[in-house]
């Protein structure tokens, strides 16, 4: 028998036992669908986070109080950054275009009979430039509002709609933690960024935040949650990071480890890439267990098939079929079942990825290379687990086979 005849005979055998072939294929279908879906979700999650980080702009740096060692030891964020640090960076670092200090707190905002708990952001007028925001209506607060501790607020787009509906909120009064504030503007819709939804936030002057809302708790000055720094261009980010580090070490009189951390978009992308890559591999590894189970199912059904087809094997050997002919036919049957299961499973997996993309913010990430790899792996699973039944069939003695049939 030549190879083409073996394929034809294997195909006829599988077609004549449709239900058994379908059930044998089921494990591979589930395994492939699981692996494709998990890899797609993992890659989609990685792309989503990368887009979130890239939306910050390539020249943005975050200065966070505390270092990685202190963050691992305690959940309490140390108060090592103050407003004077922000002013020093803006005035003394030549590669910096703008600096915005932020002091954040969750407080209850009240308008008439409506109460809602939102994120209150105390910041400086440079917030718009550093964060690349625009006002949809009204204005943003100024340095004069900062100096006078004016109780003015700029609302996120979703918060303004929730409190005022379709009405213009500019000029209206609301209360934040029992202090009255005048709405002077509404930010354009920006969406969530790194877990903070600015569309549902309220932005007030930093000094007003410190004096009217949270109070001053640091003995070294007006403490900040973090600093957001905009370098002059993407090429000067590394220089800005170096210069800011040196300046803060001098200001904080640091001789050992830094009491702050500076993160750039490049650092964040690298860290996120490592984490999401590891998670994708882990998800694919977990899902691939079902491929292993499907392979065992193929071996089990093929062993049963060898027992049932003992007479056929005996007759074929009696009329001249070699051990290699029998071995090749059973191996081909196992591979056909695996590859067909891989194709069907891949189609289901791709559909699952598209469904996830339709109902979640994740992008549909379907890699042709990954699909081809999974289909090939499923064929390899059939080849591997088909060896034992095929060898058993090939080694049957024709006389014993005919007698026991």
mmCIF file of C-alpha atoms in Angstrom:
data_model
loop_
_atom_site.group_PDB
_atom_site.id
_atom_site.type_symbol
_atom_site.label_atom_id
_atom_site.label_comp_id
_atom_site.label_asym_id
_atom_site.label_seq_id
_atom_site.Cartn_x
_atom_site.Cartn_y
_atom_site.Cartn_z
ATOM 1 C CA UNK A 1 0.000 0.000 0.000
ATOM 2 C CA UNK A 2 1.209 3.491 -0.778
ATOM 3 C CA UNK A 3 0.704 6.479 1.497
ATOM 4 C CA UNK A 4 -2.259 7.861 -0.484
ATOM 5 C CA UNK A 5 -4.130 4.570 -0.197
ATOM 6 C CA UNK A 6 -3.497 4.534 3.556
ATOM 7 C CA UNK A 7 -5.010 8.032 3.848
ATOM 8 C CA UNK A 8 -8.072 6.998 1.809
ATOM 9 C CA UNK A 9 -8.615 3.877 3.903
ATOM 10 C CA UNK A 10 -8.188 5.807 7.159
ATOM 11 C CA UNK A 11 -10.719 8.382 5.961
ATOM 12 C CA UNK A 12 -13.276 5.721 5.027
ATOM 13 C CA UNK A 13 -12.850 4.042 8.411
ATOM 14 C CA UNK A 14 -13.443 7.318 10.270
ATOM 15 C CA UNK A 15 -16.486 8.185 8.139
ATOM 16 C CA UNK A 16 -18.024 4.742 8.717
ATOM 17 C CA UNK A 17 -17.877 5.396 12.496
ATOM 18 C CA UNK A 18 -19.075 8.999 12.597
ATOM 19 C CA UNK A 19 -20.240 9.100 16.228
ATOM 20 C CA UNK A 20 -17.077 7.487 17.560
ATOM 21 C CA UNK A 21 -14.894 9.789 15.458
ATOM 22 C CA UNK A 22 -16.820 12.854 16.668
ATOM 23 C CA UNK A 23 -16.527 11.859 20.327
ATOM 24 C CA UNK A 24 -12.829 11.113 19.891
ATOM 25 C CA UNK A 25 -12.397 14.532 18.323
ATOM 26 C CA UNK A 26 -14.294 16.313 21.104
ATOM 27 C CA UNK A 27 -11.387 16.408 23.567
ATOM 28 C CA UNK A 28 -9.083 17.969 20.965
ATOM 29 C CA UNK A 29 -11.798 20.474 19.978
ATOM 30 C CA UNK A 30 -12.213 21.611 23.588
ATOM 31 C CA UNK A 31 -8.443 21.736 24.114
ATOM 32 C CA UNK A 32 -7.751 23.806 21.007
ATOM 33 C CA UNK A 33 -10.649 26.164 21.657
ATOM 34 C CA UNK A 34 -9.411 26.716 25.230
ATOM 35 C CA UNK A 35 -5.811 27.380 24.221
ATOM 36 C CA UNK A 36 -6.751 29.753 21.361
ATOM 37 C CA UNK A 37 -9.225 31.664 23.549
ATOM 38 C CA UNK A 38 -6.843 31.990 26.503
ATOM 39 C CA UNK A 39 -3.962 33.128 24.305
ATOM 40 C CA UNK A 40 -6.242 35.626 22.562
ATOM 41 C CA UNK A 41 -7.517 37.023 25.863
ATOM 42 C CA UNK A 42 -3.969 37.287 27.216
ATOM 43 C CA UNK A 43 -2.664 39.061 24.128
ATOM 44 C CA UNK A 44 -5.747 41.299 23.991
ATOM 45 C CA UNK A 45 -5.206 42.277 27.624
ATOM 46 C CA UNK A 46 -1.564 43.105 26.872
ATOM 47 C CA UNK A 47 -2.542 45.323 23.932
ATOM 48 C CA UNK A 48 -5.230 47.052 26.010
ATOM 49 C CA UNK A 49 -2.802 47.928 28.813
ATOM 50 C CA UNK A 50 -0.162 49.069 26.314
ATOM 51 C CA UNK A 51 -2.680 51.402 24.679
ATOM 52 C CA UNK A 52 -3.598 52.795 28.095
ATOM 53 C CA UNK A 53 0.054 53.522 28.832
ATOM 54 C CA UNK A 54 0.745 54.956 25.394
ATOM 55 C CA UNK A 55 -2.191 57.339 25.809
ATOM 56 C CA UNK A 56 -0.200 59.048 28.567
ATOM 57 C CA UNK A 57 2.252 60.293 25.963
ATOM 58 C CA UNK A 58 5.848 59.231 25.370
ATOM 59 C CA UNK A 59 7.312 62.125 27.397
ATOM 60 C CA UNK A 60 5.419 61.677 30.691
ATOM 61 C CA UNK A 61 7.130 60.662 33.941
ATOM 62 C CA UNK A 62 5.512 59.751 37.257
ATOM 63 C CA UNK A 63 7.322 60.506 40.508
ATOM 64 C CA UNK A 64 5.866 58.343 43.285
ATOM 65 C CA UNK A 65 6.690 58.622 47.018
ATOM 66 C CA UNK A 66 8.535 55.653 48.489
ATOM 67 C CA UNK A 67 10.670 53.026 46.795
ATOM 68 C CA UNK A 68 9.860 49.464 45.807
ATOM 69 C CA UNK A 69 11.319 48.061 49.034
ATOM 70 C CA UNK A 70 9.067 50.191 51.266
ATOM 71 C CA UNK A 71 6.051 49.372 49.081
ATOM 72 C CA UNK A 72 6.669 45.659 49.611
ATOM 73 C CA UNK A 73 6.988 46.074 53.383
ATOM 74 C CA UNK A 74 3.995 48.370 54.014
ATOM 75 C CA UNK A 75 0.775 49.324 52.278
ATOM 76 C CA UNK A 76 0.956 52.841 53.723
ATOM 77 C CA UNK A 77 2.393 55.234 51.143
ATOM 78 C CA UNK A 78 5.137 57.365 52.760
ATOM 79 C CA UNK A 79 4.701 61.138 52.567
ATOM 80 C CA UNK A 80 8.082 61.952 51.017
ATOM 81 C CA UNK A 81 6.960 64.191 48.140
ATOM 82 C CA UNK A 82 5.825 67.745 48.809
ATOM 83 C CA UNK A 83 4.669 70.684 46.720
ATOM 84 C CA UNK A 84 8.065 72.372 47.075
ATOM 85 C CA UNK A 85 9.577 69.407 45.203
ATOM 86 C CA UNK A 86 7.235 70.053 42.285
ATOM 87 C CA UNK A 87 8.173 73.742 42.161
ATOM 88 C CA UNK A 88 11.883 72.912 42.356
ATOM 89 C CA UNK A 89 11.617 70.450 39.449
ATOM 90 C CA UNK A 90 9.704 72.973 37.333
ATOM 91 C CA UNK A 91 12.260 75.742 38.017
ATOM 92 C CA UNK A 92 15.568 73.836 38.107
ATOM 93 C CA UNK A 93 15.319 70.921 35.647
ATOM 94 C CA UNK A 94 15.952 72.260 32.096
ATOM 95 C CA UNK A 95 14.558 69.186 30.287
ATOM 96 C CA UNK A 96 11.127 69.516 31.951
ATOM 97 C CA UNK A 97 8.267 71.332 30.214
ATOM 98 C CA UNK A 98 5.682 71.246 33.031
ATOM 99 C CA UNK A 99 4.995 69.644 36.420
ATOM 100 C CA UNK A 100 1.656 68.898 38.073
ATOM 101 C CA UNK A 101 1.471 67.761 41.673
ATOM 102 C CA UNK A 102 -1.610 65.729 42.623
ATOM 103 C CA UNK A 103 -3.208 65.104 45.997
ATOM 104 C CA UNK A 104 -6.050 62.594 45.756
ATOM 105 C CA UNK A 105 -8.853 61.590 48.111
ATOM 106 C CA UNK A 106 -12.291 59.972 47.826
ATOM 107 C CA UNK A 107 -15.027 62.215 49.202
ATOM 108 C CA UNK A 108 -18.795 62.619 49.056
ATOM 109 C CA UNK A 109 -20.042 65.173 46.531
ATOM 110 C CA UNK A 110 -23.544 66.542 47.141
ATOM 111 C CA UNK A 111 -25.793 68.441 44.752
ATOM 112 C CA UNK A 112 -29.318 69.077 45.999
ATOM 113 C CA UNK A 113 -30.610 65.625 47.011
ATOM 114 C CA UNK A 114 -27.919 63.657 45.131
ATOM 115 C CA UNK A 115 -24.913 62.166 46.958
ATOM 116 C CA UNK A 116 -22.063 60.366 45.208
ATOM 117 C CA UNK A 117 -18.648 59.193 46.360
ATOM 118 C CA UNK A 118 -15.994 60.234 43.815
ATOM 119 C CA UNK A 119 -12.269 60.761 43.450
ATOM 120 C CA UNK A 120 -11.285 64.345 44.301
ATOM 121 C CA UNK A 121 -8.048 65.502 42.665
ATOM 122 C CA UNK A 122 -6.228 68.488 44.066
ATOM 123 C CA UNK A 123 -3.733 69.768 41.524
ATOM 124 C CA UNK A 124 -2.153 72.794 39.879
ATOM 125 C CA UNK A 125 -3.139 74.736 36.719
ATOM 126 C CA UNK A 126 -0.449 72.857 34.736
ATOM 127 C CA UNK A 127 -2.601 69.710 35.084
ATOM 128 C CA UNK A 128 -4.206 70.320 31.673
ATOM 129 C CA UNK A 129 -0.859 70.632 29.883
ATOM 130 C CA UNK A 130 0.810 67.655 31.566
ATOM 131 C CA UNK A 131 -2.199 65.346 31.239
ATOM 132 C CA UNK A 132 -3.121 66.624 27.759
ATOM 133 C CA UNK A 133 -6.701 67.436 28.828
ATOM 134 C CA UNK A 134 -9.101 70.059 27.473
ATOM 135 C CA UNK A 135 -12.158 71.717 28.982
ATOM 136 C CA UNK A 136 -15.444 71.017 27.198
ATOM 137 C CA UNK A 137 -17.148 74.036 28.761
ATOM 138 C CA UNK A 138 -16.225 76.794 31.185
ATOM 139 C CA UNK A 139 -12.608 77.205 32.266
ATOM 140 C CA UNK A 140 -9.908 75.574 34.373
ATOM 141 C CA UNK A 141 -8.700 77.180 37.578
ATOM 142 C CA UNK A 142 -5.731 79.568 37.534
ATOM 143 C CA UNK A 143 -2.735 80.439 39.723
ATOM 144 C CA UNK A 144 -4.890 83.181 41.290
ATOM 145 C CA UNK A 145 -7.461 80.551 42.332
ATOM 146 C CA UNK A 146 -4.570 78.581 43.874
ATOM 147 C CA UNK A 147 -3.211 81.547 45.851
ATOM 148 C CA UNK A 148 -6.628 82.609 47.124
ATOM 149 C CA UNK A 149 -7.756 79.086 48.090
ATOM 150 C CA UNK A 150 -10.836 79.614 45.920
ATOM 151 C CA UNK A 151 -13.440 76.907 46.340
ATOM 152 C CA UNK A 152 -13.917 76.160 42.655
ATOM 153 C CA UNK A 153 -14.236 72.763 40.962
ATOM 154 C CA UNK A 154 -13.907 71.346 37.449
ATOM 155 C CA UNK A 155 -16.001 68.213 36.883
ATOM 156 C CA UNK A 156 -15.319 65.146 34.780
ATOM 157 C CA UNK A 157 -17.766 64.609 31.899
ATOM 158 C CA UNK A 158 -19.592 61.620 33.438
ATOM 159 C CA UNK A 159 -19.823 63.210 36.888
ATOM 160 C CA UNK A 160 -21.273 66.404 35.401
ATOM 161 C CA UNK A 161 -23.890 64.404 33.483
ATOM 162 C CA UNK A 162 -24.779 62.334 36.541
ATOM 163 C CA UNK A 163 -25.318 65.393 38.753
ATOM 164 C CA UNK A 164 -26.759 67.903 36.270
ATOM 165 C CA UNK A 165 -28.113 65.836 33.372
ATOM 166 C CA UNK A 166 -28.220 67.872 30.169
ATOM 167 C CA UNK A 167 -28.057 71.227 31.974
ATOM 168 C CA UNK A 168 -24.970 73.443 31.914
ATOM 169 C CA UNK A 169 -23.356 73.029 35.354
ATOM 170 C CA UNK A 170 -21.063 76.071 35.082
ATOM 171 C CA UNK A 171 -21.913 78.540 37.842
ATOM 172 C CA UNK A 172 -23.809 75.979 39.951
ATOM 173 C CA UNK A 173 -22.912 75.270 43.576
ATOM 174 C CA UNK A 174 -22.245 71.819 45.057
ATOM 175 C CA UNK A 175 -20.719 70.516 48.267
ATOM 176 C CA UNK A 176 -17.572 68.466 48.735
ATOM 177 C CA UNK A 177 -17.170 67.134 52.272
ATOM 178 C CA UNK A 178 -19.531 69.811 53.612
ATOM 179 C CA UNK A 179 -17.636 72.672 51.895
ATOM 180 C CA UNK A 180 -19.386 74.654 49.166
ATOM 181 C CA UNK A 181 -17.739 74.778 45.725
ATOM 182 C CA UNK A 182 -18.647 76.607 42.537
ATOM 183 C CA UNK A 183 -18.487 74.656 39.275
ATOM 184 C CA UNK A 184 -16.336 76.627 36.808
ATOM 185 C CA UNK A 185 -15.820 74.039 34.068
ATOM 186 C CA UNK A 186 -16.244 70.522 32.704
ATOM 187 C CA UNK A 187 -13.412 68.395 31.278
ATOM 188 C CA UNK A 188 -13.685 66.706 27.911
ATOM 189 C CA UNK A 189 -14.345 62.980 28.119
ATOM 190 C CA UNK A 190 -11.033 61.146 28.526
ATOM 191 C CA UNK A 191 -11.950 57.736 29.930
ATOM 192 C CA UNK A 192 -10.108 55.600 32.441
ATOM 193 C CA UNK A 193 -6.337 55.694 32.647
ATOM 194 C CA UNK A 194 -4.297 53.319 34.844
ATOM 195 C CA UNK A 195 -7.302 52.587 37.016
ATOM 196 C CA UNK A 196 -8.355 56.245 37.492
ATOM 197 C CA UNK A 197 -11.481 57.369 35.632
ATOM 198 C CA UNK A 198 -11.071 61.116 35.225
ATOM 199 C CA UNK A 199 -14.540 61.360 33.683
ATOM 200 C CA UNK A 200 -15.961 60.538 37.133
ATOM 201 C CA UNK A 201 -13.559 62.753 39.094
ATOM 202 C CA UNK A 202 -13.708 66.299 40.406
ATOM 203 C CA UNK A 203 -10.620 68.530 40.109
ATOM 204 C CA UNK A 204 -9.980 71.378 42.553
ATOM 205 C CA UNK A 205 -6.992 73.674 43.289
ATOM 206 C CA UNK A 206 -4.226 71.949 45.251
ATOM 207 C CA UNK A 207 -4.146 74.535 48.065
ATOM 208 C CA UNK A 208 -7.912 74.331 48.479
ATOM 209 C CA UNK A 209 -7.645 70.552 48.638
ATOM 210 C CA UNK A 210 -5.036 70.734 51.381
ATOM 211 C CA UNK A 211 -6.707 73.464 53.460
ATOM 212 C CA UNK A 212 -10.410 72.618 53.031
ATOM 213 C CA UNK A 213 -10.657 68.875 52.322
ATOM 214 C CA UNK A 214 -7.811 66.666 53.593
ATOM 215 C CA UNK A 215 -5.692 68.960 55.750
ATOM 216 C CA UNK A 216 -1.910 69.030 56.028
ATOM 217 C CA UNK A 217 -0.327 65.976 57.652
ATOM 218 C CA UNK A 218 3.351 66.153 56.607
ATOM 219 C CA UNK A 219 5.821 68.155 58.723
ATOM 220 C CA UNK A 220 7.926 68.827 55.615
ATOM 221 C CA UNK A 221 5.327 70.746 53.587
ATOM 222 C CA UNK A 222 2.230 70.138 51.520
ATOM 223 C CA UNK A 223 2.383 66.391 50.819
ATOM 224 C CA UNK A 224 1.454 65.022 47.393
ATOM 225 C CA UNK A 225 0.086 61.676 46.250
ATOM 226 C CA UNK A 226 2.475 61.824 43.266
ATOM 227 C CA UNK A 227 3.996 64.146 40.695
ATOM 228 C CA UNK A 228 3.318 64.037 36.966
ATOM 229 C CA UNK A 229 6.142 65.507 34.896
ATOM 230 C CA UNK A 230 6.131 66.300 31.189
ATOM 231 C CA UNK A 231 9.545 66.298 29.509
ATOM 232 C CA UNK A 232 10.156 68.698 26.632
ATOM 233 C CA UNK A 233 10.191 65.821 24.134
ATOM 234 C CA UNK A 234 10.447 62.039 24.001
ATOM 235 C CA UNK A 235 14.233 62.189 23.469
ATOM 236 C CA UNK A 236 14.789 64.078 26.739
ATOM 237 C CA UNK A 237 12.850 61.650 28.992
ATOM 238 C CA UNK A 238 15.957 59.762 30.152
ATOM 239 C CA UNK A 239 17.815 63.011 30.822
ATOM 240 C CA UNK A 240 14.821 64.388 32.738
ATOM 241 C CA UNK A 241 14.658 61.226 34.858
ATOM 242 C CA UNK A 242 18.373 61.517 35.685
ATOM 243 C CA UNK A 243 18.157 65.213 36.554
ATOM 244 C CA UNK A 244 14.994 64.829 38.668
ATOM 245 C CA UNK A 245 16.602 61.974 40.592
ATOM 246 C CA UNK A 246 19.679 64.054 41.394
ATOM 247 C CA UNK A 247 17.603 67.082 42.398
ATOM 248 C CA UNK A 248 15.303 65.130 44.730
ATOM 249 C CA UNK A 249 18.239 63.301 46.323
ATOM 250 C CA UNK A 250 19.802 66.682 47.106
ATOM 251 C CA UNK A 251 16.559 68.159 48.401
ATOM 252 C CA UNK A 252 15.774 65.109 50.579
ATOM 253 C CA UNK A 253 19.405 64.812 51.757
ATOM 254 C CA UNK A 254 19.541 61.173 50.637
ATOM 255 C CA UNK A 255 22.827 59.297 50.978
ATOM 256 C CA UNK A 256 21.449 55.748 50.641
ATOM 257 C CA UNK A 257 18.430 54.386 48.834
ATOM 258 C CA UNK A 258 15.953 56.822 47.234
ATOM 259 C CA UNK A 259 12.703 57.600 49.065
ATOM 260 C CA UNK A 260 10.896 58.042 45.739
ATOM 261 C CA UNK A 261 10.408 56.147 42.483
ATOM 262 C CA UNK A 262 10.374 57.583 38.960
ATOM 263 C CA UNK A 263 8.478 55.637 36.319
ATOM 264 C CA UNK A 264 8.478 56.431 32.621
ATOM 265 C CA UNK A 265 6.191 55.082 29.924
ATOM 266 C CA UNK A 266 9.056 52.910 28.688
ATOM 267 C CA UNK A 267 9.535 51.388 32.157
ATOM 268 C CA UNK A 268 5.822 50.767 32.540
ATOM 269 C CA UNK A 269 5.508 49.160 29.097
ATOM 270 C CA UNK A 270 8.428 46.841 29.841
ATOM 271 C CA UNK A 271 7.029 45.804 33.229
ATOM 272 C CA UNK A 272 3.521 45.307 31.905
ATOM 273 C CA UNK A 273 4.857 43.332 28.933
ATOM 274 C CA UNK A 274 6.657 40.940 31.267
ATOM 275 C CA UNK A 275 3.623 40.476 33.516
ATOM 276 C CA UNK A 276 1.049 40.032 30.765
ATOM 277 C CA UNK A 277 3.397 37.780 28.795
ATOM 278 C CA UNK A 278 3.813 35.514 31.813
ATOM 279 C CA UNK A 279 0.046 35.508 32.407
ATOM 280 C CA UNK A 280 -0.605 34.591 28.760
ATOM 281 C CA UNK A 281 1.819 31.683 28.978
ATOM 282 C CA UNK A 282 0.221 30.546 32.245
ATOM 283 C CA UNK A 283 -3.294 30.703 30.764
ATOM 284 C CA UNK A 284 -2.189 28.791 27.667
ATOM 285 C CA UNK A 285 -0.429 26.176 29.837
ATOM 286 C CA UNK A 286 -3.560 25.656 31.940
ATOM 287 C CA UNK A 287 -5.739 25.377 28.840
ATOM 288 C CA UNK A 288 -3.295 22.954 27.209
ATOM 289 C CA UNK A 289 -4.092 20.414 29.928
ATOM 290 C CA UNK A 290 -7.348 19.773 28.073
ATOM 291 C CA UNK A 291 -5.278 18.979 24.946
ATOM 292 C CA UNK A 292 -3.439 16.331 26.959
ATOM 293 C CA UNK A 293 -6.762 14.924 28.148
ATOM 294 C CA UNK A 294 -7.995 14.904 24.540
ATOM 295 C CA UNK A 295 -4.887 12.983 23.514
ATOM 296 C CA UNK A 296 -5.561 10.345 26.165
ATOM 297 C CA UNK A 297 -9.110 10.109 24.813
ATOM 298 C CA UNK A 298 -7.735 9.453 21.322
ATOM 299 C CA UNK A 299 -5.456 6.708 22.642
ATOM 300 C CA UNK A 300 -8.297 5.101 24.589
ATOM 301 C CA UNK A 301 -10.735 5.063 21.652
ATOM 302 C CA UNK A 302 -8.033 3.858 19.253
ATOM 303 C CA UNK A 303 -7.199 0.964 21.577
ATOM 304 C CA UNK A 304 -10.874 -0.002 21.622
ATOM 305 C CA UNK A 305 -10.902 0.311 17.820
ATOM 306 C CA UNK A 306 -7.918 -2.066 17.537
ATOM 307 C CA UNK A 307 -9.781 -4.646 19.629
ATOM 308 C CA UNK A 308 -12.938 -4.315 17.533
ATOM 309 C CA UNK A 309 -11.042 -4.467 14.219
ATOM 310 C CA UNK A 310 -8.948 -7.519 15.060
ATOM 311 C CA UNK A 311 -10.525 -9.538 12.225
ATOM 312 C CA UNK A 312 -9.893 -6.764 9.708
ATOM 313 C CA UNK A 313 -6.248 -6.517 10.792
ATOM 314 C CA UNK A 314 -5.861 -10.302 10.550
ATOM 315 C CA UNK A 315 -7.365 -10.428 7.041
ATOM 316 C CA UNK A 316 -5.182 -7.582 5.788
ATOM 317 C CA UNK A 317 -2.055 -9.224 7.149
ATOM 318 C CA UNK A 318 -3.093 -12.576 5.694
ATOM 319 C CA UNK A 319 -3.298 -11.097 2.183
ATOM 320 C CA UNK A 320 0.071 -9.353 2.417
ATOM 321 C CA UNK A 321 -0.226 -6.153 4.460
ATOM 322 C CA UNK A 322 2.976 -5.440 6.389
ATOM 323 C CA UNK A 323 3.331 -4.197 9.943
ATOM 324 C CA UNK A 324 4.297 -0.806 8.536
ATOM 325 C CA UNK A 325 1.037 -0.638 6.504
ATOM 326 C CA UNK A 326 -1.070 -1.291 9.616
ATOM 327 C CA UNK A 327 1.030 1.081 11.710
ATOM 328 C CA UNK A 328 0.770 3.896 9.156
ATOM 329 C CA UNK A 329 -3.003 3.521 8.761
ATOM 330 C CA UNK A 330 -3.723 3.752 12.491
ATOM 331 C CA UNK A 331 -1.288 6.645 12.897
ATOM 332 C CA UNK A 332 -2.963 8.463 10.008
ATOM 333 C CA UNK A 333 -6.392 7.937 11.615
ATOM 334 C CA UNK A 334 -5.135 9.441 14.890
ATOM 335 C CA UNK A 335 -3.566 12.432 13.132
ATOM 336 C CA UNK A 336 -6.677 13.081 10.998
ATOM 337 C CA UNK A 337 -8.875 13.086 14.114
ATOM 338 C CA UNK A 338 -6.459 15.447 15.895
ATOM 339 C CA UNK A 339 -6.036 17.882 13.004
ATOM 340 C CA UNK A 340 -9.773 18.022 12.278
ATOM 341 C CA UNK A 341 -10.408 18.571 15.976
ATOM 342 C CA UNK A 342 -7.747 21.279 15.917
ATOM 343 C CA UNK A 343 -9.412 23.076 13.006
ATOM 344 C CA UNK A 344 -12.886 22.933 14.593
ATOM 345 C CA UNK A 345 -11.463 23.949 17.982
ATOM 346 C CA UNK A 346 -9.600 26.840 16.393
ATOM 347 C CA UNK A 347 -12.802 28.109 14.763
ATOM 348 C CA UNK A 348 -14.587 27.948 18.123
ATOM 349 C CA UNK A 349 -11.635 29.631 19.861
ATOM 350 C CA UNK A 350 -11.527 32.488 17.337
ATOM 351 C CA UNK A 351 -15.287 32.946 17.779
ATOM 352 C CA UNK A 352 -14.746 33.074 21.536
ATOM 353 C CA UNK A 353 -12.092 35.784 21.156
ATOM 354 C CA UNK A 354 -14.386 37.868 18.928
ATOM 355 C CA UNK A 355 -17.190 37.472 21.478
ATOM 356 C CA UNK A 356 -14.941 38.610 24.326
ATOM 357 C CA UNK A 357 -13.833 41.614 22.244
ATOM 358 C CA UNK A 358 -17.474 42.504 21.540
ATOM 359 C CA UNK A 359 -18.553 42.568 25.197
ATOM 360 C CA UNK A 360 -15.353 43.831 26.891
ATOM 361 C CA UNK A 361 -12.812 46.625 26.261
ATOM 362 C CA UNK A 362 -10.224 44.030 25.207
ATOM 363 C CA UNK A 363 -9.097 44.052 21.593
ATOM 364 C CA UNK A 364 -9.568 40.904 19.494
ATOM 365 C CA UNK A 365 -6.010 39.584 19.311
ATOM 366 C CA UNK A 366 -5.791 36.664 16.900
ATOM 367 C CA UNK A 367 -2.273 35.701 15.887
ATOM 368 C CA UNK A 368 -2.084 33.544 12.724
ATOM 369 C CA UNK A 369 1.191 32.143 13.987
ATOM 370 C CA UNK A 370 -0.406 31.067 17.263
ATOM 371 C CA UNK A 371 -3.326 29.458 15.416
ATOM 372 C CA UNK A 372 -0.988 27.517 13.100
ATOM 373 C CA UNK A 373 1.102 26.435 16.087
ATOM 374 C CA UNK A 374 -1.906 25.152 18.025
ATOM 375 C CA UNK A 375 -3.220 23.191 15.016
ATOM 376 C CA UNK A 376 0.214 21.645 14.496
ATOM 377 C CA UNK A 377 0.456 20.816 18.202
ATOM 378 C CA UNK A 378 -2.939 19.123 18.095
ATOM 379 C CA UNK A 379 -1.715 17.021 15.152
ATOM 380 C CA UNK A 380 1.377 16.181 17.159
ATOM 381 C CA UNK A 381 -0.820 15.141 20.093
ATOM 382 C CA UNK A 382 -2.662 12.699 17.814
ATOM 383 C CA UNK A 383 0.630 11.383 16.474
ATOM 384 C CA UNK A 384 2.062 10.931 19.965
ATOM 385 C CA UNK A 385 -0.968 9.287 21.545
ATOM 386 C CA UNK A 386 -1.693 7.222 18.432
ATOM 387 C CA UNK A 387 1.641 5.407 18.625
ATOM 388 C CA UNK A 388 0.606 2.853 21.280
ATOM 389 C CA UNK A 389 -2.630 1.718 19.554
ATOM 390 C CA UNK A 390 -0.906 1.681 16.146
ATOM 391 C CA UNK A 391 1.991 -0.438 17.422
ATOM 392 C CA UNK A 392 -0.431 -2.797 19.104
ATOM 393 C CA UNK A 393 -2.395 -3.206 15.853
ATOM 394 C CA UNK A 394 0.773 -3.658 13.764
ATOM 395 C CA UNK A 395 2.160 -6.361 16.056
ATOM 396 C CA UNK A 396 -0.950 -8.588 15.983
ATOM 397 C CA UNK A 397 -0.264 -12.094 14.656
ATOM 398 C CA UNK A 398 -2.611 -12.663 11.651
ATOM 399 C CA UNK A 399 -3.501 -16.259 12.625
ATOM 400 C CA UNK A 400 -4.206 -15.305 16.246
ATOM 401 C CA UNK A 401 -6.179 -12.284 15.047
ATOM 402 C CA UNK A 402 -8.368 -14.405 12.719
ATOM 403 C CA UNK A 403 -8.915 -17.016 15.420
ATOM 404 C CA UNK A 404 -9.940 -14.495 18.080
ATOM 405 C CA UNK A 405 -12.219 -12.567 15.738
#
